RNA sequence: GCGAGAGUGGCGGAAUGGCAGACGCGCCGGACUUAGGAUCCGGUGCCUUCGGGCGUGGGGGUUCGACUCCCCCCUCUCGCACCA
């Protein structure tokens, strides 16, 4: 053997060959092969790739390459989610342009992906921070704006009083500013929203199409996140207010049990309802609430607090006057920000009633102990009591009857509410897509005309941390000053940028467009290319994006469909959530000092061994603990595969495979059959185990002198070629060089996936276990086509079985030909 | 608290209701070696009087047969967490 296995040298040897042959570029419209669109969640360019990326891309690549090998025309694109906060923070820290940090990192990551051997079509490469991309993000915004799905309203934002700036949610760590550690408070600012709640029902109902193709728990999480509740609105007159106050309840049947009324302490409604004599107490309470940190709010079992507003509300069903309170256990953003409190049947209301010594009235007889005594509210079903003419009705009947009567009297109606809130997309940040709106003193809010897009970020004249909590863009005064697109008067640009989740909600729609030679760059979406590829057949990414990113993408696709821009309503036909790479039982982090250095592992073992290691460690959905795995084992196996090919060389070529040794051929074909099935089910760890077994079988055949006979050499070659082809989806460099060693050309990736011959997969003889009372007592070699009667006779004549039977009578014999007989003694 | 998922050797993990522990790591032994952190071969759940017995978090159940299905309990992970 003149050569040694050098996994590092193979990278430089084969990358140029693949690239020159363009074997990972998707075929165009004329390509007759079935098309498959396989998308890995695109990376955020925070430094170089880490082990988590390596795992995700190894999985996505195995899927993409498997499809390619099986004869599909695969689009496997790549891009970067390159807007976002870390670039801005790095820029502040180092006094440089966020562009430099971002694009430097992208180059590093791109080269790392290349050298991992991922089968990407680089023609799709996009960066969300490119003006050519965010131009179309702005277009998306305008498409939604046109239809009233993007709007502005006042909203609470996180505010750091020391840094004098707004903070994104992810910058608030345990209620404190991540930069200066001061306690974050809330501030009321006018913000942009997408009306995702308008799609809440469709986001729920369309999940039916995703059942079985998305992980069940992701669908569950999305359902919980959307949080649909069915109930009714009820209008309560409140003294001193012309309009009644509307509440939402899921239990209109308990309306007679309402003994007080609560509005959210931080709502405008509380402010408005507060009577003069209660003003001082209310303001003190509100003060206390707004000073509360997230830490306090998250604490479990915190006592109920509130303040009386010295007003009464009037229960519409019986005219009863009940006192109004402000409390922080009612959320301003959910429902109407006000509730009717039914302490007997709602634990939170009961807790409040006990704290404030308010009456408790049971109106549903659940046959459980009195809540007044126990302190435990009874939420279950039962017959109504103390409810006038509704007494005796069951819960569901009462809900229907009372809701109908409320509607008939114009004091309520059936209603559905959602936990899901509209998507707050404004960010007071620099490094994002500017919101394409101009504010004109005369015309108001005016969208920037599409032909004027992109609204480019200013490249100078801005401050990343302006004083007074302004958006960075507001400090770019030259940039802000513009003319109104409608009246041409002096006007100013909107100074917020979009949440980066907007950028990432549509990138998978952009990739196919970038393949189009005719469309060029004059539109966001090329319908013809999209028709070829979209929606995504297989999406691969971390479960951390299971709710937000996936939900936002689903929303945007539906909104674009409604706007006539797309022909489908779900972006991702199938979703695979890979686990994380952890270290020593915990997520990797700098502070824990348990980082696994991807480049270090690559330098030691080469890309193939790292890829095999993450795939072999366990099922793709499970976390991989790097402390538990061994790249050494993977490297050793790959070296064995390579040496095997090296020893076989050109042997066994030029003969008909049918002349090969049938025993070894059967081993090969069974491996092919199993690996094909396993990879189809994404069971890569087991597939690799089978490939290891095939490797061992071929090794044995070679060592037994198989290469010195024609049938032996032919079967060994057939097996080694099948092995190389199958290994190529996991360890492409090693497989490619093995292919060369086997004197094959041009590339293993163009050789196609091996096909199992059913005749060789079938077994003539199998091992049958003979059980007595369910315990294995003997093993028999039997023909696989054996009849039940023959097998029964054979099993009953087994010496070992008889011994175990020990003279006992036989009650019954279970025969499952050809693999099992169970003799059951009396 | 609510919801979802998971508990199998020293470790990662295999097993259409039918041979528990495939494959790999680690460990033990051997071969080849000046050497071995290379390579190859063999062994490796526990107990054992060597016949066998016991074993998939614990307890029950269904079944000829249960890691697998059902019920109860324990532990862990994840998600949500005053959502009216």
PDB file of C-alpha atoms in Angstrom, chain A residues 353-584:
ATOM      1  CA  UNK A 353     -61.354  37.583  47.120  1.00  0.00           C
ATOM      2  CA  UNK A 354     -59.736  36.032  50.176  1.00  0.00           C
ATOM      3  CA  UNK A 355     -57.013  38.679  50.215  1.00  0.00           C
ATOM      4  CA  UNK A 356     -59.580  41.487  50.005  1.00  0.00           C
ATOM      5  CA  UNK A 357     -62.355  39.842  52.002  1.00  0.00           C
ATOM      6  CA  UNK A 358     -64.835  39.802  49.144  1.00  0.00           C
ATOM      7  CA  UNK A 359     -67.907  37.565  48.961  1.00  0.00           C
ATOM      8  CA  UNK A 360     -67.830  34.157  47.270  1.00  0.00           C
ATOM      9  CA  UNK A 361     -70.998  32.834  45.689  1.00  0.00           C
ATOM     10  CA  UNK A 362     -71.266  29.295  44.344  1.00  0.00           C
ATOM     11  CA  UNK A 363     -73.346  29.179  41.155  1.00  0.00           C
ATOM     12  CA  UNK A 364     -72.338  25.772  39.785  1.00  0.00           C
ATOM     13  CA  UNK A 365     -72.945  22.806  42.020  1.00  0.00           C
ATOM     14  CA  UNK A 366     -69.926  20.607  41.306  1.00  0.00           C
ATOM     15  CA  UNK A 367     -70.516  18.463  44.427  1.00  0.00           C
ATOM     16  CA  UNK A 368     -67.091  19.500  45.644  1.00  0.00           C
ATOM     17  CA  UNK A 369     -66.487  21.160  49.031  1.00  0.00           C
ATOM     18  CA  UNK A 370     -67.378  24.825  49.423  1.00  0.00           C
ATOM     19  CA  UNK A 371     -64.596  27.034  48.009  1.00  0.00           C
ATOM     20  CA  UNK A 372     -65.168  29.511  50.807  1.00  0.00           C
ATOM     21  CA  UNK A 373     -64.112  26.857  53.280  1.00  0.00           C
ATOM     22  CA  UNK A 374     -61.381  25.135  51.297  1.00  0.00           C
ATOM     23  CA  UNK A 375     -59.872  28.025  49.416  1.00  0.00           C
ATOM     24  CA  UNK A 376     -60.006  25.845  46.310  1.00  0.00           C
ATOM     25  CA  UNK A 377     -62.148  27.102  43.440  1.00  0.00           C
ATOM     26  CA  UNK A 378     -64.351  24.521  41.731  1.00  0.00           C
ATOM     27  CA  UNK A 379     -63.883  24.760  37.982  1.00  0.00           C
ATOM     28  CA  UNK A 380     -65.696  21.581  36.994  1.00  0.00           C
ATOM     29  CA  UNK A 381     -69.083  20.786  35.547  1.00  0.00           C
ATOM     30  CA  UNK A 382     -72.350  20.689  37.441  1.00  0.00           C
ATOM     31  CA  UNK A 383     -75.867  22.085  37.654  1.00  0.00           C
ATOM     32  CA  UNK A 384     -76.388  25.826  38.004  1.00  0.00           C
ATOM     33  CA  UNK A 385     -77.653  27.232  41.303  1.00  0.00           C
ATOM     34  CA  UNK A 386     -78.278  30.782  42.527  1.00  0.00           C
ATOM     35  CA  UNK A 387     -78.656  31.747  38.870  1.00  0.00           C
ATOM     36  CA  UNK A 388     -82.299  32.700  38.543  1.00  0.00           C
ATOM     37  CA  UNK A 389     -84.073  31.030  35.674  1.00  0.00           C
ATOM     38  CA  UNK A 390     -80.904  29.205  34.577  1.00  0.00           C
ATOM     39  CA  UNK A 391     -80.879  27.074  37.736  1.00  0.00           C
ATOM     40  CA  UNK A 392     -80.623  23.388  36.974  1.00  0.00           C
ATOM     41  CA  UNK A 393     -78.952  23.728  33.586  1.00  0.00           C
ATOM     42  CA  UNK A 394     -75.658  21.932  33.042  1.00  0.00           C
ATOM     43  CA  UNK A 395     -72.534  23.998  32.373  1.00  0.00           C
ATOM     44  CA  UNK A 396     -72.562  23.657  28.580  1.00  0.00           C
ATOM     45  CA  UNK A 397     -76.313  24.284  28.329  1.00  0.00           C
ATOM     46  CA  UNK A 398     -75.987  27.340  30.532  1.00  0.00           C
ATOM     47  CA  UNK A 399     -73.110  28.745  28.481  1.00  0.00           C
ATOM     48  CA  UNK A 400     -75.206  28.495  25.328  1.00  0.00           C
ATOM     49  CA  UNK A 401     -78.361  29.868  26.956  1.00  0.00           C
ATOM     50  CA  UNK A 402     -76.740  32.784  28.738  1.00  0.00           C
ATOM     51  CA  UNK A 403     -74.620  33.744  25.741  1.00  0.00           C
ATOM     52  CA  UNK A 404     -77.696  33.761  23.531  1.00  0.00           C
ATOM     53  CA  UNK A 405     -79.653  35.858  26.005  1.00  0.00           C
ATOM     54  CA  UNK A 406     -76.820  38.361  26.387  1.00  0.00           C
ATOM     55  CA  UNK A 407     -76.703  38.768  22.631  1.00  0.00           C
ATOM     56  CA  UNK A 408     -80.480  39.139  22.449  1.00  0.00           C
ATOM     57  CA  UNK A 409     -80.322  41.961  24.963  1.00  0.00           C
ATOM     58  CA  UNK A 410     -77.360  43.622  23.272  1.00  0.00           C
ATOM     59  CA  UNK A 411     -75.092  43.231  26.290  1.00  0.00           C
ATOM     60  CA  UNK A 412     -72.757  40.588  24.993  1.00  0.00           C
ATOM     61  CA  UNK A 413     -71.967  38.032  22.320  1.00  0.00           C
ATOM     62  CA  UNK A 414     -70.186  34.756  21.753  1.00  0.00           C
ATOM     63  CA  UNK A 415     -66.471  35.359  21.225  1.00  0.00           C
ATOM     64  CA  UNK A 416     -63.153  33.691  20.596  1.00  0.00           C
ATOM     65  CA  UNK A 417     -59.923  35.189  21.877  1.00  0.00           C
ATOM     66  CA  UNK A 418     -56.324  34.214  21.487  1.00  0.00           C
ATOM     67  CA  UNK A 419     -53.257  34.269  23.633  1.00  0.00           C
ATOM     68  CA  UNK A 420     -51.343  35.132  20.477  1.00  0.00           C
ATOM     69  CA  UNK A 421     -50.669  38.868  20.203  1.00  0.00           C
ATOM     70  CA  UNK A 422     -49.979  40.851  17.108  1.00  0.00           C
ATOM     71  CA  UNK A 423     -46.366  40.673  16.061  1.00  0.00           C
ATOM     72  CA  UNK A 424     -44.449  43.700  17.308  1.00  0.00           C
ATOM     73  CA  UNK A 425     -41.920  44.240  14.584  1.00  0.00           C
ATOM     74  CA  UNK A 426     -40.425  47.672  15.319  1.00  0.00           C
ATOM     75  CA  UNK A 427     -36.901  47.648  16.625  1.00  0.00           C
ATOM     76  CA  UNK A 428     -35.082  50.759  17.742  1.00  0.00           C
ATOM     77  CA  UNK A 429     -31.938  49.356  16.206  1.00  0.00           C
ATOM     78  CA  UNK A 430     -29.624  50.250  13.373  1.00  0.00           C
ATOM     79  CA  UNK A 431     -28.747  46.884  11.855  1.00  0.00           C
ATOM     80  CA  UNK A 432     -32.057  45.884  10.334  1.00  0.00           C
ATOM     81  CA  UNK A 433     -34.279  46.655   7.389  1.00  0.00           C
ATOM     82  CA  UNK A 434     -35.647  50.217   7.638  1.00  0.00           C
ATOM     83  CA  UNK A 435     -39.414  50.397   7.736  1.00  0.00           C
ATOM     84  CA  UNK A 436     -40.379  51.889   4.360  1.00  0.00           C
ATOM     85  CA  UNK A 437     -42.708  54.553   5.634  1.00  0.00           C
ATOM     86  CA  UNK A 438     -42.467  58.329   5.476  1.00  0.00           C
ATOM     87  CA  UNK A 439     -44.201  60.543   8.016  1.00  0.00           C
ATOM     88  CA  UNK A 440     -45.576  63.671   6.443  1.00  0.00           C
ATOM     89  CA  UNK A 441     -47.051  66.549   8.464  1.00  0.00           C
ATOM     90  CA  UNK A 442     -49.819  66.876   5.886  1.00  0.00           C
ATOM     91  CA  UNK A 443     -50.401  63.382   4.518  1.00  0.00           C
ATOM     92  CA  UNK A 444     -49.545  61.423   7.642  1.00  0.00           C
ATOM     93  CA  UNK A 445     -48.163  57.941   7.221  1.00  0.00           C
ATOM     94  CA  UNK A 446     -47.126  57.407   3.602  1.00  0.00           C
ATOM     95  CA  UNK A 447     -45.642  54.177   2.233  1.00  0.00           C
ATOM     96  CA  UNK A 448     -42.488  54.524   0.174  1.00  0.00           C
ATOM     97  CA  UNK A 449     -43.358  53.673  -3.453  1.00  0.00           C
ATOM     98  CA  UNK A 450     -42.084  50.261  -4.508  1.00  0.00           C
ATOM     99  CA  UNK A 451     -39.909  51.711  -7.259  1.00  0.00           C
ATOM    100  CA  UNK A 452     -38.033  53.754  -4.655  1.00  0.00           C
ATOM    101  CA  UNK A 453     -37.036  50.663  -2.696  1.00  0.00           C
ATOM    102  CA  UNK A 454     -34.769  49.847  -1.076  1.00  0.00           C
ATOM    103  CA  UNK A 455     -34.795  52.458   1.634  1.00  0.00           C
ATOM    104  CA  UNK A 456     -31.109  52.026   2.303  1.00  0.00           C
ATOM    105  CA  UNK A 457     -29.566  52.245   5.705  1.00  0.00           C
ATOM    106  CA  UNK A 458     -27.435  55.355   6.131  1.00  0.00           C
ATOM    107  CA  UNK A 459     -23.788  54.386   6.049  1.00  0.00           C
ATOM    108  CA  UNK A 460     -22.603  57.427   7.938  1.00  0.00           C
ATOM    109  CA  UNK A 461     -23.908  60.235  10.097  1.00  0.00           C
ATOM    110  CA  UNK A 462     -25.660  57.976  12.581  1.00  0.00           C
ATOM    111  CA  UNK A 463     -24.972  57.021  16.170  1.00  0.00           C
ATOM    112  CA  UNK A 464     -25.532  53.452  17.309  1.00  0.00           C
ATOM    113  CA  UNK A 465     -26.477  54.622  20.818  1.00  0.00           C
ATOM    114  CA  UNK A 466     -28.019  58.047  20.599  1.00  0.00           C
ATOM    115  CA  UNK A 467     -29.008  59.798  23.807  1.00  0.00           C
ATOM    116  CA  UNK A 468     -32.600  60.056  24.894  1.00  0.00           C
ATOM    117  CA  UNK A 469     -33.669  56.661  23.691  1.00  0.00           C
ATOM    118  CA  UNK A 470     -33.945  57.615  20.059  1.00  0.00           C
ATOM    119  CA  UNK A 471     -33.604  54.990  17.415  1.00  0.00           C
ATOM    120  CA  UNK A 472     -30.115  55.016  15.945  1.00  0.00           C
ATOM    121  CA  UNK A 473     -31.631  55.948  12.610  1.00  0.00           C
ATOM    122  CA  UNK A 474     -33.194  59.062  14.169  1.00  0.00           C
ATOM    123  CA  UNK A 475     -29.690  60.358  14.797  1.00  0.00           C
ATOM    124  CA  UNK A 476     -28.970  60.283  11.068  1.00  0.00           C
ATOM    125  CA  UNK A 477     -30.699  63.591  10.523  1.00  0.00           C
ATOM    126  CA  UNK A 478     -29.727  63.896   6.848  1.00  0.00           C
ATOM    127  CA  UNK A 479     -31.162  60.491   6.215  1.00  0.00           C
ATOM    128  CA  UNK A 480     -34.354  61.134   8.153  1.00  0.00           C
ATOM    129  CA  UNK A 481     -35.142  64.316   6.232  1.00  0.00           C
ATOM    130  CA  UNK A 482     -36.903  63.420   3.013  1.00  0.00           C
ATOM    131  CA  UNK A 483     -39.799  64.465   0.880  1.00  0.00           C
ATOM    132  CA  UNK A 484     -43.291  63.114   1.067  1.00  0.00           C
ATOM    133  CA  UNK A 485     -43.878  60.696  -1.821  1.00  0.00           C
ATOM    134  CA  UNK A 486     -47.440  61.969  -2.008  1.00  0.00           C
ATOM    135  CA  UNK A 487     -47.259  65.777  -1.700  1.00  0.00           C
ATOM    136  CA  UNK A 488     -43.503  66.303  -2.100  1.00  0.00           C
ATOM    137  CA  UNK A 489     -43.478  68.406   1.076  1.00  0.00           C
ATOM    138  CA  UNK A 490     -40.850  68.094   3.752  1.00  0.00           C
ATOM    139  CA  UNK A 491     -41.245  64.869   5.643  1.00  0.00           C
ATOM    140  CA  UNK A 492     -39.271  62.414   7.722  1.00  0.00           C
ATOM    141  CA  UNK A 493     -38.494  58.755   7.427  1.00  0.00           C
ATOM    142  CA  UNK A 494     -39.675  56.209   9.923  1.00  0.00           C
ATOM    143  CA  UNK A 495     -36.647  55.592  12.114  1.00  0.00           C
ATOM    144  CA  UNK A 496     -37.337  52.049  13.247  1.00  0.00           C
ATOM    145  CA  UNK A 497     -36.022  48.883  11.643  1.00  0.00           C
ATOM    146  CA  UNK A 498     -37.783  45.568  11.326  1.00  0.00           C
ATOM    147  CA  UNK A 499     -37.414  42.623  13.648  1.00  0.00           C
ATOM    148  CA  UNK A 500     -34.994  40.187  12.031  1.00  0.00           C
ATOM    149  CA  UNK A 501     -37.708  37.536  12.211  1.00  0.00           C
ATOM    150  CA  UNK A 502     -39.283  39.419   9.295  1.00  0.00           C
ATOM    151  CA  UNK A 503     -36.139  38.847   7.233  1.00  0.00           C
ATOM    152  CA  UNK A 504     -36.116  35.147   8.037  1.00  0.00           C
ATOM    153  CA  UNK A 505     -39.847  34.634   7.452  1.00  0.00           C
ATOM    154  CA  UNK A 506     -39.456  34.600   3.701  1.00  0.00           C
ATOM    155  CA  UNK A 507     -35.854  33.770   2.748  1.00  0.00           C
ATOM    156  CA  UNK A 508     -36.821  30.259   1.641  1.00  0.00           C
ATOM    157  CA  UNK A 509     -39.109  31.946  -0.898  1.00  0.00           C
ATOM    158  CA  UNK A 510     -36.231  34.022  -2.227  1.00  0.00           C
ATOM    159  CA  UNK A 511     -33.842  31.168  -3.018  1.00  0.00           C
ATOM    160  CA  UNK A 512     -35.651  29.806  -6.089  1.00  0.00           C
ATOM    161  CA  UNK A 513     -35.964  33.315  -7.486  1.00  0.00           C
ATOM    162  CA  UNK A 514     -32.194  33.628  -7.398  1.00  0.00           C
ATOM    163  CA  UNK A 515     -31.955  30.650  -9.764  1.00  0.00           C
ATOM    164  CA  UNK A 516     -33.957  32.468 -12.372  1.00  0.00           C
ATOM    165  CA  UNK A 517     -31.882  33.929 -15.165  1.00  0.00           C
ATOM    166  CA  UNK A 518     -34.746  35.774 -16.788  1.00  0.00           C
ATOM    167  CA  UNK A 519     -36.335  37.301 -13.712  1.00  0.00           C
ATOM    168  CA  UNK A 520     -33.150  38.982 -12.667  1.00  0.00           C
ATOM    169  CA  UNK A 521     -33.593  41.129  -9.636  1.00  0.00           C
ATOM    170  CA  UNK A 522     -36.674  43.091 -10.502  1.00  0.00           C
ATOM    171  CA  UNK A 523     -39.048  41.231  -8.210  1.00  0.00           C
ATOM    172  CA  UNK A 524     -39.125  39.582  -4.828  1.00  0.00           C
ATOM    173  CA  UNK A 525     -40.581  36.306  -5.981  1.00  0.00           C
ATOM    174  CA  UNK A 526     -40.313  34.605  -9.338  1.00  0.00           C
ATOM    175  CA  UNK A 527     -43.559  32.706  -9.726  1.00  0.00           C
ATOM    176  CA  UNK A 528     -42.193  30.273 -12.290  1.00  0.00           C
ATOM    177  CA  UNK A 529     -39.200  29.231 -10.207  1.00  0.00           C
ATOM    178  CA  UNK A 530     -41.347  29.058  -7.097  1.00  0.00           C
ATOM    179  CA  UNK A 531     -43.787  26.834  -8.893  1.00  0.00           C
ATOM    180  CA  UNK A 532     -40.912  24.432  -9.570  1.00  0.00           C
ATOM    181  CA  UNK A 533     -39.663  24.230  -6.001  1.00  0.00           C
ATOM    182  CA  UNK A 534     -41.864  25.708  -3.328  1.00  0.00           C
ATOM    183  CA  UNK A 535     -43.079  24.966  -0.769  1.00  0.00           C
ATOM    184  CA  UNK A 536     -40.098  23.488   1.037  1.00  0.00           C
ATOM    185  CA  UNK A 537     -40.294  19.681   0.974  1.00  0.00           C
ATOM    186  CA  UNK A 538     -38.022  19.196   3.942  1.00  0.00           C
ATOM    187  CA  UNK A 539     -37.028  21.862   6.418  1.00  0.00           C
ATOM    188  CA  UNK A 540     -34.288  21.144   8.936  1.00  0.00           C
ATOM    189  CA  UNK A 541     -33.426  23.181  11.989  1.00  0.00           C
ATOM    190  CA  UNK A 542     -33.319  23.569  15.716  1.00  0.00           C
ATOM    191  CA  UNK A 543     -36.361  23.283  17.928  1.00  0.00           C
ATOM    192  CA  UNK A 544     -35.577  26.725  19.361  1.00  0.00           C
ATOM    193  CA  UNK A 545     -37.260  28.144  16.272  1.00  0.00           C
ATOM    194  CA  UNK A 546     -40.262  25.862  16.515  1.00  0.00           C
ATOM    195  CA  UNK A 547     -42.617  28.575  17.634  1.00  0.00           C
ATOM    196  CA  UNK A 548     -41.604  32.026  16.516  1.00  0.00           C
ATOM    197  CA  UNK A 549     -39.743  31.561  13.254  1.00  0.00           C
ATOM    198  CA  UNK A 550     -41.962  28.756  12.036  1.00  0.00           C
ATOM    199  CA  UNK A 551     -45.161  30.519  13.083  1.00  0.00           C
ATOM    200  CA  UNK A 552     -44.118  33.823  11.531  1.00  0.00           C
ATOM    201  CA  UNK A 553     -43.191  32.069   8.294  1.00  0.00           C
ATOM    202  CA  UNK A 554     -46.525  30.313   8.222  1.00  0.00           C
ATOM    203  CA  UNK A 555     -48.272  33.630   8.776  1.00  0.00           C
ATOM    204  CA  UNK A 556     -46.343  35.473   6.096  1.00  0.00           C
ATOM    205  CA  UNK A 557     -46.931  32.755   3.525  1.00  0.00           C
ATOM    206  CA  UNK A 558     -50.675  32.847   4.208  1.00  0.00           C
ATOM    207  CA  UNK A 559     -50.716  36.631   4.001  1.00  0.00           C
ATOM    208  CA  UNK A 560     -48.844  36.533   0.693  1.00  0.00           C
ATOM    209  CA  UNK A 561     -51.193  33.860  -0.577  1.00  0.00           C
ATOM    210  CA  UNK A 562     -54.158  36.079   0.249  1.00  0.00           C
ATOM    211  CA  UNK A 563     -52.449  38.941  -1.537  1.00  0.00           C
ATOM    212  CA  UNK A 564     -52.123  36.790  -4.655  1.00  0.00           C
ATOM    213  CA  UNK A 565     -48.339  36.542  -4.422  1.00  0.00           C
ATOM    214  CA  UNK A 566     -48.115  32.805  -3.734  1.00  0.00           C
ATOM    215  CA  UNK A 567     -49.974  29.666  -4.668  1.00  0.00           C
ATOM    216  CA  UNK A 568     -49.599  27.734  -1.429  1.00  0.00           C
ATOM    217  CA  UNK A 569     -50.462  28.329   2.210  1.00  0.00           C
ATOM    218  CA  UNK A 570     -47.878  26.384   4.172  1.00  0.00           C
ATOM    219  CA  UNK A 571     -44.139  27.092   3.824  1.00  0.00           C
ATOM    220  CA  UNK A 572     -42.686  23.829   5.141  1.00  0.00           C
ATOM    221  CA  UNK A 573     -44.290  20.567   4.120  1.00  0.00           C
ATOM    222  CA  UNK A 574     -42.127  18.578   6.509  1.00  0.00           C
ATOM    223  CA  UNK A 575     -40.013  19.687   9.442  1.00  0.00           C
ATOM    224  CA  UNK A 576     -37.172  17.931  11.203  1.00  0.00           C
ATOM    225  CA  UNK A 577     -35.957  19.423  14.465  1.00  0.00           C
ATOM    226  CA  UNK A 578     -32.457  18.269  15.201  1.00  0.00           C
ATOM    227  CA  UNK A 579     -31.222  18.222  18.771  1.00  0.00           C
ATOM    228  CA  UNK A 580     -28.479  20.398  20.093  1.00  0.00           C
ATOM    229  CA  UNK A 581     -24.845  19.611  20.601  1.00  0.00           C
ATOM    230  CA  UNK A 582     -24.172  19.936  24.300  1.00  0.00           C
ATOM    231  CA  UNK A 583     -21.104  19.347  26.393  1.00  0.00           C
ATOM    232  CA  UNK A 584     -20.985  17.628  29.738  1.00  0.00           C
TER     233      UNK A 584
END
